[in-house]
Coordinates of C-alpha atoms in Angstrom, one line a residue:
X583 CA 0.0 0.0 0.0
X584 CA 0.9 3.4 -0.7
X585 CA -0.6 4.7 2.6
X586 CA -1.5 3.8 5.7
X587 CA -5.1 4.4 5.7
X588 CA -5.3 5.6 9.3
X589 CA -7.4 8.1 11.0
X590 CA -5.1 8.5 14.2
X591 CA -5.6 4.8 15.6
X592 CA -8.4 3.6 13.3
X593 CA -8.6 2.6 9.9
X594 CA -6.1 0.2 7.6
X595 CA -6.8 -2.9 6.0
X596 CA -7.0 -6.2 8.2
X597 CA -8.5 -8.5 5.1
X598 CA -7.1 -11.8 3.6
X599 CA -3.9 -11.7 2.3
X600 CA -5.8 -12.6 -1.2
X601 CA -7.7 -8.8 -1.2
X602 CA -3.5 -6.9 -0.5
X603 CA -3.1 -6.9 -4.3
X604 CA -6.6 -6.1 -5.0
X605 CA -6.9 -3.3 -2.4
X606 CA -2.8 -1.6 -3.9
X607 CA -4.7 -2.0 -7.6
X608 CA -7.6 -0.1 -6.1
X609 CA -5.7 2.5 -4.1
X610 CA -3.2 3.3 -7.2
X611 CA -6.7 3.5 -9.6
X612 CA -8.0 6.0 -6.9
X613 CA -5.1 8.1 -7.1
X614 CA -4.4 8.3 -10.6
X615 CA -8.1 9.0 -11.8
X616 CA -9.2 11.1 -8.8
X617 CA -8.2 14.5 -9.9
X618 CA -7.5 13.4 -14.2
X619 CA -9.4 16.0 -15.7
X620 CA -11.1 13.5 -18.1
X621 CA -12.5 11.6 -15.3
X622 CA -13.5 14.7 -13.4
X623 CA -15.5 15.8 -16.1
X624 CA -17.4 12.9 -17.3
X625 CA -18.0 12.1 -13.5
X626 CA -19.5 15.8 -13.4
X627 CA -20.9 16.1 -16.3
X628 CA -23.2 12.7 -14.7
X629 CA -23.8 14.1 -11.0
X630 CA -25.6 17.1 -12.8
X631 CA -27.6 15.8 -15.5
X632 CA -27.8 12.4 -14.6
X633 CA -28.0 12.3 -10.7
X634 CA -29.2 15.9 -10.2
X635 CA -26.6 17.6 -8.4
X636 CA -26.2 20.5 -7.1
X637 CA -28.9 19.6 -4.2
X638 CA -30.9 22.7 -2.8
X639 CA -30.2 24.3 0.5
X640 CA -33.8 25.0 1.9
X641 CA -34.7 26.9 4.9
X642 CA -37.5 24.8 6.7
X643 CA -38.8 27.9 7.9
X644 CA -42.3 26.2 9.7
X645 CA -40.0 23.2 11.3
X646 CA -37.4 26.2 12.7
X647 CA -40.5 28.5 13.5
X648 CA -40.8 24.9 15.5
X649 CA -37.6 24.4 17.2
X650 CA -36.6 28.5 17.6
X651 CA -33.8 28.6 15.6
X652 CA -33.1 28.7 12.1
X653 CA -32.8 25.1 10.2
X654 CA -31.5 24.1 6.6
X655 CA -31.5 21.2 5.2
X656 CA -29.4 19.9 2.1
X657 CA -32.0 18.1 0.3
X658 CA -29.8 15.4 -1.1
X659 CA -33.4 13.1 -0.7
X660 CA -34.0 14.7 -4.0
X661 CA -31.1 13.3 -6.0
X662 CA -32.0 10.5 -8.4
X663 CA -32.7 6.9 -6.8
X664 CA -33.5 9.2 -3.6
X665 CA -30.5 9.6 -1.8
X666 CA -26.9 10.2 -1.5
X667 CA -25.5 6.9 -2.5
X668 CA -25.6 8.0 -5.5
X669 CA -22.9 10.0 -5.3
X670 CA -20.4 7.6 -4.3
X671 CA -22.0 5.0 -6.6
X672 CA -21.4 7.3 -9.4
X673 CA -18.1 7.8 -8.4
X674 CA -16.5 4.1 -8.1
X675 CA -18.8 3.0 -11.1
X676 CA -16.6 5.0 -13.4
X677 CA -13.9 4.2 -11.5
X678 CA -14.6 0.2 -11.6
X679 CA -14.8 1.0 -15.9
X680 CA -11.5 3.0 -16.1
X681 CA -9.9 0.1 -13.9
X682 CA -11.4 -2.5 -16.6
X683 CA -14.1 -4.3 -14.4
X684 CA -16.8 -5.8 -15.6
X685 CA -18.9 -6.8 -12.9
X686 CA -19.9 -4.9 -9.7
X687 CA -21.1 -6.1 -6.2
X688 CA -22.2 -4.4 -3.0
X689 CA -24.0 -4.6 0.0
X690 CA -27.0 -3.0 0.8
X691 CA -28.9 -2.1 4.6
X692 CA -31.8 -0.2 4.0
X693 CA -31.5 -0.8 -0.3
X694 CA -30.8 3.0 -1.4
X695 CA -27.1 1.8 -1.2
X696 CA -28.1 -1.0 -3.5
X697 CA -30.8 0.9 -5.6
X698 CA -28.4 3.5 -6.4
X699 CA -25.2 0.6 -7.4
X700 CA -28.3 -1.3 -9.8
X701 CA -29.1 2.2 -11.5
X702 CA -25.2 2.6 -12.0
X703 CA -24.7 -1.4 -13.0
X704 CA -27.4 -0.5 -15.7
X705 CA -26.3 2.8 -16.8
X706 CA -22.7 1.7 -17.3
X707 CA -24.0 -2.2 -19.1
X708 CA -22.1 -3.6 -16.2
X709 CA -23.6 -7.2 -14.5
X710 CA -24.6 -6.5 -10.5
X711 CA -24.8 -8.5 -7.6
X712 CA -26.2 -6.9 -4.3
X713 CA -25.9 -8.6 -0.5
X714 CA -28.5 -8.0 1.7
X715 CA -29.9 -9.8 5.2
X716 CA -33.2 -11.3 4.5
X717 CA -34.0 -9.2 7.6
X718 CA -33.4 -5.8 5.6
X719 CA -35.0 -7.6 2.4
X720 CA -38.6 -8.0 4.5
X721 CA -38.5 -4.1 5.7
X722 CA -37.5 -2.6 2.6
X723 CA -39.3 -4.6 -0.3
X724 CA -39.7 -1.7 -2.2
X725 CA -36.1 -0.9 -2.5
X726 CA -35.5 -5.2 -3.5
X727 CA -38.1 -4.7 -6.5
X728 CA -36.4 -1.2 -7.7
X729 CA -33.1 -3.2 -7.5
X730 CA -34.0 -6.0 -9.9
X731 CA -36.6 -3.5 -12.5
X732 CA -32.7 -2.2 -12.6
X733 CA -31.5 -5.8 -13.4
X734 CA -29.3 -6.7 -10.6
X735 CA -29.5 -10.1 -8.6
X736 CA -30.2 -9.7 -5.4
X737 CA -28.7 -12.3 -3.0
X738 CA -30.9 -13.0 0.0
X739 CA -28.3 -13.1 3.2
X740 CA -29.6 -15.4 5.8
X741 CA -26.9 -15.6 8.0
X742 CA -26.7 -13.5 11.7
X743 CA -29.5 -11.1 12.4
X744 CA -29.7 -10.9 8.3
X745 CA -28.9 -7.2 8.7
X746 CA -26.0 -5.0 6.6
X747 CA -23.0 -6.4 8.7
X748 CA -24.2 -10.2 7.4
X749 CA -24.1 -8.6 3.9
X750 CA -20.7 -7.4 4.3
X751 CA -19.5 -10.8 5.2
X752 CA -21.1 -12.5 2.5
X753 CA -20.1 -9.9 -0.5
X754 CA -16.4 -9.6 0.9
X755 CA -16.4 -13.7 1.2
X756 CA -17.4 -13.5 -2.3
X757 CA -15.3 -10.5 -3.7
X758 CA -12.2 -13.0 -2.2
X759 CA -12.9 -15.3 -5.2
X760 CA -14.3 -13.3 -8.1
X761 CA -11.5 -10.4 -8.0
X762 CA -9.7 -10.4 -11.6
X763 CA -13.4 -9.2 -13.3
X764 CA -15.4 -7.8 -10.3
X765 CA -15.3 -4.6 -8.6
X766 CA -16.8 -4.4 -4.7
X767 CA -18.7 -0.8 -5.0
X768 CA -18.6 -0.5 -1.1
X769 CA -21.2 1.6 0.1
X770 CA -20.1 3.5 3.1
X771 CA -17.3 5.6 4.8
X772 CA -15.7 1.9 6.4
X773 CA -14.1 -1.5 5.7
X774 CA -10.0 -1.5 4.3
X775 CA -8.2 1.2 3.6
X776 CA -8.9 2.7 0.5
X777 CA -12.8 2.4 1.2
X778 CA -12.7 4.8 3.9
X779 CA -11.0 7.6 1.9
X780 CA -13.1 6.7 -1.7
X781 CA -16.3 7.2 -0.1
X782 CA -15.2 10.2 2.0
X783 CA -14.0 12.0 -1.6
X784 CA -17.0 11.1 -3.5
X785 CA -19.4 12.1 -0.7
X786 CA -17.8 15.1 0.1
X787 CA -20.0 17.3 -2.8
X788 CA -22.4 17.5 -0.3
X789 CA -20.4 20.1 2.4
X790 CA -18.3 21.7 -0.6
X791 CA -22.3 22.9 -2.3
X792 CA -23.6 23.3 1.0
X793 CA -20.6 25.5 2.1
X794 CA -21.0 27.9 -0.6
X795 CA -24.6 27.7 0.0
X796 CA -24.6 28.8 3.3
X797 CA -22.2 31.8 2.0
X798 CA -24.7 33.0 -1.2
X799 CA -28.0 32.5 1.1
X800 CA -27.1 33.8 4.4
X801 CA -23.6 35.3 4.5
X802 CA -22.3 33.0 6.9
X803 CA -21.7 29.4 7.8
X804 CA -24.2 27.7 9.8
X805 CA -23.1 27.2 13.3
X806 CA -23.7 22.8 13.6
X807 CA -23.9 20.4 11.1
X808 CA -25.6 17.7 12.3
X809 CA -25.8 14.0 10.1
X810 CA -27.0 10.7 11.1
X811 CA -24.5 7.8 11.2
X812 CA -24.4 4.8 10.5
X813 CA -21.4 3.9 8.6
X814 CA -21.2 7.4 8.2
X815 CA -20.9 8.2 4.2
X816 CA -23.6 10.8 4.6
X817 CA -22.2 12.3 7.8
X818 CA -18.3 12.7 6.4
X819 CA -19.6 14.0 3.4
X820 CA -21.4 16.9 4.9
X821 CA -18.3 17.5 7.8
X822 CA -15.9 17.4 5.0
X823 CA -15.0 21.0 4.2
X824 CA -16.4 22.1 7.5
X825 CA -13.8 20.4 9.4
X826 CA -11.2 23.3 9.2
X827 CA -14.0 25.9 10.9
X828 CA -13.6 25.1 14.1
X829 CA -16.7 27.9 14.8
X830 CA -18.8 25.2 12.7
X831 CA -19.9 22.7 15.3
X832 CA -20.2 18.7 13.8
X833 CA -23.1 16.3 15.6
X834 CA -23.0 12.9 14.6
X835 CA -26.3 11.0 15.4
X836 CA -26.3 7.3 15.5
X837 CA -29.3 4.7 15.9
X838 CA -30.6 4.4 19.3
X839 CA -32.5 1.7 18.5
X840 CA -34.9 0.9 22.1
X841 CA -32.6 3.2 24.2
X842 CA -29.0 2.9 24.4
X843 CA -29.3 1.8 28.2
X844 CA -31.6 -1.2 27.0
X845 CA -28.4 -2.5 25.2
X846 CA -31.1 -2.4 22.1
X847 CA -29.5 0.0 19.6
X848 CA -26.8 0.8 16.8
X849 CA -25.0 3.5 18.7
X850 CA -21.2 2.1 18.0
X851 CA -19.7 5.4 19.3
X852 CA -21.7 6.1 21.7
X853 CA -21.8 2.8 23.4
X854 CA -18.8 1.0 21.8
X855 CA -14.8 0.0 22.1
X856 CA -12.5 -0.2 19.9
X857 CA -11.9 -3.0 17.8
X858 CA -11.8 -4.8 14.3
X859 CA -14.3 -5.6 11.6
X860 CA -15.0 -5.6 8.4
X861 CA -11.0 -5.1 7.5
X862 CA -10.6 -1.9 9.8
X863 CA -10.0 -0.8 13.3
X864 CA -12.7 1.0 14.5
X865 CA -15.4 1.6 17.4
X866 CA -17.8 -1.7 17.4
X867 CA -20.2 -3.1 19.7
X868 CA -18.7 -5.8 21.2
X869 CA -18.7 -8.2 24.0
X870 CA -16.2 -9.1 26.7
X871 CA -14.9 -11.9 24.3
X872 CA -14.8 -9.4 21.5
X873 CA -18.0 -11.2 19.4
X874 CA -19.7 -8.7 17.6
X875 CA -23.0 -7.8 19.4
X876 CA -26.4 -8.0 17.5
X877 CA -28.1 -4.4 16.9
X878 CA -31.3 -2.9 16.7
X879 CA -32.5 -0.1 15.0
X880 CA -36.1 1.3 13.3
X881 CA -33.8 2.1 10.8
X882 CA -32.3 -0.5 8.6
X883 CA -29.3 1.4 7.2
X884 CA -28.2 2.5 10.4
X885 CA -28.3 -0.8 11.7
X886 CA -25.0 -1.5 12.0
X887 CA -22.1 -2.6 14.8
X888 CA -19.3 -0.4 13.3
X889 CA -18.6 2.9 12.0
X890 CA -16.0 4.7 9.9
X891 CA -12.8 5.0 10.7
X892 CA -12.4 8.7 10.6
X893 CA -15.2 9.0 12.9
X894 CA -14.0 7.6 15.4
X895 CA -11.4 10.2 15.2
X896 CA -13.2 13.0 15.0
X897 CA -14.8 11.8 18.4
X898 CA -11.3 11.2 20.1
X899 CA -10.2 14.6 19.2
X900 CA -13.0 16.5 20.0
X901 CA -13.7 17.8 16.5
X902 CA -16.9 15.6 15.8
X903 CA -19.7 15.0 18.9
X904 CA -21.4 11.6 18.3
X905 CA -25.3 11.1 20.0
X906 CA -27.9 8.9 19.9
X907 CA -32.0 9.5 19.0
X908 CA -34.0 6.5 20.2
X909 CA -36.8 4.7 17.5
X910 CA -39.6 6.5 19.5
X911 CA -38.2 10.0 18.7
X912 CA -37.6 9.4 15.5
X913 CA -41.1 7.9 14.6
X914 CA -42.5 11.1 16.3
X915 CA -39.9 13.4 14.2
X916 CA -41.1 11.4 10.7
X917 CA -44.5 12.6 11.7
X918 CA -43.6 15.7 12.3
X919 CA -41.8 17.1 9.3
X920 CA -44.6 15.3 7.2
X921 CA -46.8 17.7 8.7
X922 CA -45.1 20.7 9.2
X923 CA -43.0 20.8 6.1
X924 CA -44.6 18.2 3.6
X925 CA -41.2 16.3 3.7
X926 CA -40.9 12.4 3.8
X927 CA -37.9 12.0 5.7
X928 CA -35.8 8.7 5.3
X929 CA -35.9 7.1 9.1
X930 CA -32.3 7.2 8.8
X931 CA -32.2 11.1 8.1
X932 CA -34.4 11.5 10.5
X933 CA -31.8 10.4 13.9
X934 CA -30.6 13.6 12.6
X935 CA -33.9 15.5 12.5
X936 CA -34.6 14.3 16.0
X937 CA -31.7 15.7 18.0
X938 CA -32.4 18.7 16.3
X939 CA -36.1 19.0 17.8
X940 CA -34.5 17.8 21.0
X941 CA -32.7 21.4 21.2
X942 CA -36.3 23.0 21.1
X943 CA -36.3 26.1 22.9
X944 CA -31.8 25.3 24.4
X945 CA -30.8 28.3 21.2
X946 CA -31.4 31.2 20.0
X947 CA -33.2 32.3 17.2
X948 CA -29.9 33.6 15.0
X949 CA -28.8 29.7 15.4
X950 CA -28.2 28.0 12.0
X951 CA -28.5 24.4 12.3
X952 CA -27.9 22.3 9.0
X953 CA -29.0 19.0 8.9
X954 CA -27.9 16.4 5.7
X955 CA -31.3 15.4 4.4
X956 CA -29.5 11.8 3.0
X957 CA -32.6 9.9 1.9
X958 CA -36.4 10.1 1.6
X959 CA -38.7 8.4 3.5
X960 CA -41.3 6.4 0.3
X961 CA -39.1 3.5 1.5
X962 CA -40.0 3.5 5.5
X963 CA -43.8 4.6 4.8
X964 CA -45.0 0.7 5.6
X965 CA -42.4 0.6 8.8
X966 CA -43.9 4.3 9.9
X967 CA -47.5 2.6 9.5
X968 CA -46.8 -0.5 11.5
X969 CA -45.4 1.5 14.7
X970 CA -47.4 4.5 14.7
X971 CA -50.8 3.6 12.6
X972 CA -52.7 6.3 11.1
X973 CA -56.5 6.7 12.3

């Protein structure tokens, strides 16, 4: 490897000695294409016209009236396929062509990850796999039947809790023995080194807009970003280019699943130690033996045991605060941006949404609060209906 692929004391690349050469080929593709002008443009030239980009800053002016303080959110639930993934799916799709690849695979929690890799597999005429738990294929059906209109195969996972840490196993068990022709279009800011630093580059459109944004509309930056977090490709995309203002401050909100006291959750920051999985070090539930602890969460792409690598270094330094919203909140949150608003939050978006009404009435009304908008909510209509029914 080139580099080292840490974050301070997370990150690198713990994976079979068979994936080395695969990662250094990946990592030296990265590098050269990242910044060729060719590849820049044709990536651009598809984020606008293709995916939609740039995403709207909008001033939810009833849901701040709300909270009293002033609230943005970066709509990037309006991108094509409905969420962010597509940006980093964009991004290592061309990337998987200019390296000569011919299939693609990923894994998918709540599906957008995998909706948006299908749209990409069809729009580059490239054969796609995608790894989900059966679990996360019940709750998000929708999402399955997108995937295959889009003519992937999607592989029911049935091992573990059948969530998106059981898909990673299963598509990195199968990457280990399809690598000459197959790219693995990982999905979020985690796993080897260079996963952590490819997702963070492609994602990181979101802050660099949403930056300027903040300039044109109001003058000034906002003063908290806040981002849900799962694997946090949403979240490190919208800290990004906020990271150098230290004024700017960065909220992290991971899955609280029943309660974080319940031992019921997602929260790997907030309740976790350090350790290994999925090829990196990073903050994981675990037990005392160091197994990997089953998680909980309303939210299937938050539900998760890890996080990324740089996260976890953002908390250590201070720089980044990582908290947790509980299902409950966020099921009353959905609700009430639908009504207040007319917005459809994705339940993972919405962890985010739901500290944010938790500060009701703790700042004042010159406050600019941005929260990343990653996903909307079509998906997590039936889940919203069968925990809080509509009369």
């Amino acid at each position: 490897m080139k580099h080292r692929g840490r974050y301070g004391d997370y990150g690198g690349y713990y994976v079979p000695e068979v994936l080395i050469p695969v990662l250094e080929e990946l990592e030296e593709a990265f590098d050269r294409f990242r910044d060729d002008p060719a590849f820049v443009a044709e990536l651009a030239e598809l984020s606008t016209h293709y995916a939609g980009r740039p995403t709207p800053l909008y001033h939810a002016k009833r849901f701040s009236e709300h909270v009293g303080f002033k609230v943005y959110l970066k709509r990037e639930d309006l991108l094509h396929g409905g969420a962010h993934k597509v940006n980093n799916t964009l991004g290592q799709g061309l990337l998987a062509k200019h390296m000569g690849k011919s299939k693609l695979i990923a894994e998918t929690g709540a599906g957008q990850h995998g909706l948006a890799t299908a749209m990409i597999g069809a729009l580059l005429g490239m054969e796609t796999k995608i790894f989900m738990g059966v679990t996360d294929v019940e709750r998000q059906s929708v999402n399955v039947h997108k995937m295959k209109l889009c003519g992937a195969e999607v592989i029911p996972v049935e091992g573990g809790t059948g969530t998106l840490k059981d898909a990673i196993n299963d598509a990195l068990r199968y990457w280990t023995s399809h690598v000459t022709d197959t790219f693995y279009l990982f999905g979020t800011a985690a796993g080897p080194h260079p996963y952590p630093t490819i997702v963070r580059h492609f994602q990181s459109c979101i802050s660099r807009e949403a930056r300027q944004q903040f300039l044109d509309q109001t003058g000034r930056l906002p003063d908290m970003v806040v981002a849900c977090v799962g694997g946090g490709s949403n979240a490190i995309g919208a800290f990004a280019h906020f990271i150098d203002d230290p004024d700017v401050e960065l909220i992290g909100v991971e899955a609280g699943g029943q309660g974080v006291a319940t031992g019921k959750h997602a929260a790997s920051i907030v309740a976790g130690t350090p350790g290994v999985l999925h090829g990196a070090r990073s903050y994981l539930l675990q037990d005392a033996e160091g197994q990997v602890m089953d998680t909980e969460s309303i939210s299937a792409g938050l539900d998760y045991p890890g996080v990324g690598p740089e996260h976890c270094h953002l908390s250590d330094i201070g720089r980044a605060r990582y908290v947790a919203a509980d299902d409950a909140e966020v099921l009353e949150t959905f609700g009430l941006l639908a009504r207040i608003e007319g917005i459809l939050p994705a339940l993972e978006s919405t962890h985010a949404l739901a500290y944010v009404a938790g500060l009701k009435g703790t700042l004042g009304p010159e406050t600019i609060v941005m929260v990343n908008l990653s996903g909307r909510g079509d998906k997590d209509v039936g889940i919203v209906e069968q925990h809080r029914p509509l009369e």
